[in-house]
Structure formats: structure tokens, C-alpha cells
mmCIF file of C-alpha atoms in Angstrom:
data_model
loop_
_atom_site.group_PDB
_atom_site.id
_atom_site.type_symbol
_atom_site.label_atom_id
_atom_site.label_comp_id
_atom_site.label_asym_id
_atom_site.label_seq_id
_atom_site.Cartn_x
_atom_site.Cartn_y
_atom_site.Cartn_z
ATOM 1 C CA MET A 1377 -3.909 -14.363 -1.029
ATOM 2 C CA LYS A 1378 -3.334 -12.275 -4.145
ATOM 3 C CA ILE A 1379 -4.588 -8.682 -4.172
ATOM 4 C CA GLU A 1380 -4.227 -6.692 -7.360
ATOM 5 C CA GLY A 1381 -5.800 -3.939 -9.348
ATOM 6 C CA VAL A 1382 -5.303 -0.887 -11.529
ATOM 7 C CA PHE A 1383 -6.442 2.701 -11.121
ATOM 8 C CA THR A 1384 -5.830 5.816 -13.211
ATOM 9 C CA ILE A 1385 -4.664 9.247 -12.093
ATOM 10 C CA ALA A 1386 -4.939 12.416 -14.182
ATOM 11 C CA ALA A 1387 -1.242 13.276 -13.862
ATOM 12 C CA SER A 1388 2.031 12.396 -15.574
ATOM 13 C CA ARG A 1389 4.175 9.443 -14.475
ATOM 14 C CA PRO A 1390 6.884 11.701 -12.968
ATOM 15 C CA VAL A 1391 4.267 13.507 -10.872
ATOM 16 C CA VAL A 1392 2.662 10.238 -9.701
ATOM 17 C CA TRP A 1393 6.128 8.820 -8.960
ATOM 18 C CA ARG A 1394 7.044 11.842 -6.828
ATOM 19 C CA HIS A 1395 3.863 11.368 -4.781
ATOM 20 C CA ILE A 1396 4.067 7.594 -4.458
ATOM 21 C CA THR A 1397 7.638 7.755 -3.157
ATOM 22 C CA ASP A 1398 6.794 10.395 -0.533
ATOM 23 C CA PRO A 1399 6.263 8.654 2.843
ATOM 24 C CA GLU A 1400 4.192 11.518 4.253
ATOM 25 C CA ILE A 1401 1.725 11.384 1.360
ATOM 26 C CA MET A 1402 1.568 7.588 1.482
ATOM 27 C CA GLY A 1403 0.873 7.713 5.223
ATOM 28 C CA ARG A 1404 -2.110 9.979 4.616
ATOM 29 C CA CYS A 1405 -3.466 7.655 1.920
ATOM 30 C CA ILE A 1406 -3.073 4.221 3.530
ATOM 31 C CA PRO A 1407 -6.321 3.365 5.345
ATOM 32 C CA GLY A 1408 -5.729 3.018 9.085
ATOM 33 C CA CYS A 1409 -2.143 4.345 8.958
ATOM 34 C CA LYS A 1410 -1.460 6.142 12.247
ATOM 35 C CA SER A 1411 2.206 6.936 11.599
ATOM 36 C CA ILE A 1412 4.989 6.293 9.110
ATOM 37 C CA ALA A 1413 8.716 6.879 9.457
ATOM 38 C CA VAL A 1414 11.796 6.451 7.283
ATOM 39 C CA THR A 1415 14.133 3.985 9.019
ATOM 40 C CA GLY A 1416 16.787 3.659 6.313
ATOM 41 C CA GLU A 1417 17.564 4.484 2.697
ATOM 42 C CA ASP A 1418 15.096 1.842 1.460
ATOM 43 C CA SER A 1419 13.041 1.040 4.561
ATOM 44 C CA TYR A 1420 10.035 2.370 6.426
ATOM 45 C CA GLN A 1421 8.122 1.599 9.611
ATOM 46 C CA ALA A 1422 4.401 2.230 10.009
ATOM 47 C CA ASN A 1423 1.672 1.720 12.582
ATOM 48 C CA ILE A 1424 -1.551 0.598 10.941
ATOM 49 C CA GLU A 1425 -4.962 -0.303 12.367
ATOM 50 C CA VAL A 1426 -7.270 -2.645 10.461
ATOM 51 C CA LYS A 1427 -10.711 -3.942 11.283
ATOM 52 C CA LEU A 1428 -11.913 -7.346 10.162
ATOM 53 C CA GLY A 1429 -15.388 -8.140 11.389
ATOM 54 C CA PRO A 1430 -15.423 -7.694 15.169
ATOM 55 C CA ILE A 1431 -11.613 -7.699 15.415
ATOM 56 C CA LYS A 1432 -9.552 -4.513 15.413
ATOM 57 C CA ALA A 1433 -5.840 -5.160 14.985
ATOM 58 C CA LYS A 1434 -2.906 -2.766 15.346
ATOM 59 C CA PHE A 1435 0.142 -3.735 13.335
ATOM 60 C CA ASN A 1436 3.728 -2.541 13.521
ATOM 61 C CA VAL A 1437 4.758 -2.859 9.886
ATOM 62 C CA GLU A 1438 8.188 -2.745 8.267
ATOM 63 C CA VAL A 1439 8.518 -2.120 4.528
ATOM 64 C CA GLU A 1440 11.725 -2.791 2.633
ATOM 65 C CA VAL A 1441 12.032 -1.546 -0.947
ATOM 66 C CA THR A 1442 13.928 -4.255 -2.833
ATOM 67 C CA GLU A 1443 13.957 -2.608 -6.277
ATOM 68 C CA GLU A 1444 13.075 0.854 -7.506
ATOM 69 C CA VAL A 1445 13.241 1.973 -11.139
ATOM 70 C CA GLU A 1446 12.048 5.575 -11.578
ATOM 71 C CA PRO A 1447 9.344 6.257 -12.875
ATOM 72 C CA ASP A 1448 8.495 2.663 -13.773
ATOM 73 C CA HIS A 1449 8.138 0.317 -10.802
ATOM 74 C CA ILE A 1450 8.792 -0.450 -7.147
ATOM 75 C CA LEU A 1451 9.173 -3.905 -5.627
ATOM 76 C CA SER A 1452 8.930 -4.222 -1.852
ATOM 77 C CA HIS A 1453 8.470 -6.650 1.006
ATOM 78 C CA THR A 1454 6.191 -5.901 3.943
ATOM 79 C CA ARG A 1455 6.173 -7.666 7.281
ATOM 80 C CA GLY A 1456 4.153 -6.786 10.344
ATOM 81 C CA GLU A 1457 2.800 -8.134 13.572
ATOM 82 C CA GLU A 1458 0.431 -7.147 16.297
ATOM 83 C CA GLY A 1459 2.044 -6.123 19.551
ATOM 84 C CA SER A 1460 0.970 -9.403 21.118
ATOM 85 C CA ARG A 1461 2.025 -11.350 17.991
ATOM 86 C CA ALA A 1462 -1.546 -12.598 17.737
ATOM 87 C CA SER A 1463 -1.412 -12.047 13.978
ATOM 88 C CA VAL A 1464 1.457 -11.764 11.520
ATOM 89 C CA ILE A 1465 1.288 -10.412 7.977
ATOM 90 C CA SER A 1466 3.818 -10.720 5.206
ATOM 91 C CA ALA A 1467 3.531 -9.469 1.624
ATOM 92 C CA ASP A 1468 5.576 -9.212 -1.523
ATOM 93 C CA ASN A 1469 4.443 -6.135 -3.437
ATOM 94 C CA ILE A 1470 4.693 -4.830 -7.000
ATOM 95 C CA LEU A 1471 3.744 -1.317 -8.056
ATOM 96 C CA LYS A 1472 4.000 -0.351 -11.739
ATOM 97 C CA LEU A 1473 3.279 2.962 -13.427
ATOM 98 C CA SER A 1474 2.438 3.183 -17.114
ATOM 99 C CA ASP A 1475 1.121 5.833 -19.465
ATOM 100 C CA GLY A 1476 -2.660 5.709 -19.543
ATOM 101 C CA GLU A 1477 -4.676 5.810 -22.741
ATOM 102 C CA SER A 1478 -6.355 9.060 -21.677
ATOM 103 C CA GLY A 1479 -3.037 10.831 -21.022
ATOM 104 C CA GLY A 1480 -2.858 10.148 -17.286
ATOM 105 C CA THR A 1481 -0.993 7.416 -15.441
ATOM 106 C CA ASP A 1482 -2.193 3.889 -14.797
ATOM 107 C CA VAL A 1483 -1.111 2.524 -11.405
ATOM 108 C CA PHE A 1484 -0.981 -1.278 -11.218
ATOM 109 C CA TYR A 1485 -0.517 -2.900 -7.830
ATOM 110 C CA SER A 1486 -0.148 -6.507 -6.789
ATOM 111 C CA SER A 1487 0.483 -8.013 -3.363
ATOM 112 C CA ASP A 1488 0.920 -11.649 -2.466
ATOM 113 C CA VAL A 1489 -0.210 -11.555 1.174
ATOM 114 C CA MET A 1490 0.103 -14.194 3.889
ATOM 115 C CA VAL A 1491 -1.754 -13.767 7.192
ATOM 116 C CA SER A 1492 -1.352 -16.037 10.197
ATOM 117 C CA GLY A 1493 -2.676 -15.973 13.742
ATOM 118 C CA ARG A 1494 -6.125 -14.836 14.760
ATOM 119 C CA LEU A 1495 -6.772 -12.882 11.535
ATOM 120 C CA GLY A 1496 -5.538 -15.832 9.492
ATOM 121 C CA LYS A 1497 -8.466 -17.861 10.814
ATOM 122 C CA TYR A 1498 -10.939 -15.759 8.810
ATOM 123 C CA GLY A 1499 -12.031 -17.158 5.491
ATOM 124 C CA HIS A 1500 -10.213 -16.223 2.308
ATOM 125 C CA GLY A 1501 -13.369 -14.575 0.907
ATOM 126 C CA ILE A 1502 -13.792 -12.229 3.881
ATOM 127 C CA MET A 1503 -10.103 -11.294 3.906
ATOM 128 C CA LYS A 1504 -10.102 -10.627 0.162
ATOM 129 C CA LYS A 1505 -13.241 -8.448 0.433
ATOM 130 C CA VAL A 1506 -11.722 -6.334 3.235
ATOM 131 C CA ALA A 1507 -8.426 -6.034 1.323
ATOM 132 C CA GLY A 1508 -10.297 -4.953 -1.818
ATOM 133 C CA ASN A 1509 -12.190 -2.306 0.140
ATOM 134 C CA LEU A 1510 -8.952 -0.966 1.663
ATOM 135 C CA SER A 1511 -7.329 -0.911 -1.797
ATOM 136 C CA GLU A 1512 -10.207 1.149 -3.195
ATOM 137 C CA LYS A 1513 -9.983 3.612 -0.292
ATOM 138 C CA PHE A 1514 -6.235 3.980 -0.870
ATOM 139 C CA ALA A 1515 -6.694 4.543 -4.623
ATOM 140 C CA ASP A 1516 -9.384 7.191 -4.052
ATOM 141 C CA LYS A 1517 -7.352 9.078 -1.430
ATOM 142 C CA PHE A 1518 -4.103 8.851 -3.430
ATOM 143 C CA ARG A 1519 -5.846 10.071 -6.587
ATOM 144 C CA GLN A 1520 -7.233 13.065 -4.634
ATOM 145 C CA GLU A 1521 -3.775 13.883 -3.211
ATOM 146 C CA VAL A 1522 -2.036 13.775 -6.590
ATOM 147 C CA GLU A 1523 -4.706 15.551 -8.580
ATOM 148 C CA ALA A 1524 -5.111 18.279 -5.911
ATOM 149 C CA GLY A 1525 -1.336 18.803 -6.046
ATOM 150 C CA GLU A 1526 -1.515 19.143 -9.813
ATOM 151 C CA GLY A 1527 -4.046 21.962 -9.515
ATOM 152 C CA SER A 1528 -1.854 24.093 -7.226
#
């Protein structure tokens, strides 16, 4: 399942880059993220809760940054599973920053996500709708974090 979109932040690319590479800020912005920790120079571990219909799932997620070009783009791979291994997620991610037409920064994101197990049984349409909703929540929260930081 492909999830992608673009949102704009009223801040320069270096400022957005500084925020998007800060694990603490990202942890506050990712919907359902209960904790995030740096586990290596280019790796992170997070605990994330998601709800899909009547199912609430808690994932232990590992993120490995495979390429990082400041302040242009980040490529990463995400893999996670529920404690009982009832569901497994895997995603290849692209995040690109570009100068926006209005002077801010456009943030493009794309994830090619695979879900197996009990959550994988849900229809593609439902999964895509939930993922889109989570993406919008992330974009709104991240925009607030960056733009509030710009005002201080």
C-alpha cells in the first residue's frame, strides 16, 4: 500500500530539517507514539499504538535511516511487530524537503507499506483511510511544533 502526500510549513528548510531529525520532536508528532529512543547512529526504536476499527495494536518499531542528505531528503526502512507477532508491518520511506512557492518548506512523504497478520486482513480501502488520517494528524502536529519554535 502506497501512502504519500505533501504539506507546507512556514519555516526554512534548515529549520524544518533540524526538527524532522530530532527524535524527541518526532515522537511527540507521530500519532500513537508512546516512546522513541536512539539505538544507533542511524537507528531508532519506538513503541506505537494504532487503532483500526475495533482492533487496537501496539507495535515495537525499528527505524533504520539508509540515506540522509541535509537538508534535502531522508530514506529509511521501518519494521515492526506486535508483541504477540499477530501483525507485522514493514515500510520503505522517503521524505523530501523543497522550497515552497510561498517561502516556506514543502514536505513530501512517501511510504510503501506492507501489513501482514490480523491487521493485514482488513481491506486496502480501510487501511489507506486510517493511514491517511494518521498522516494528516502528524502533519498538523509537526507544523505546530516547527512554527511554534520559529516564534520563540
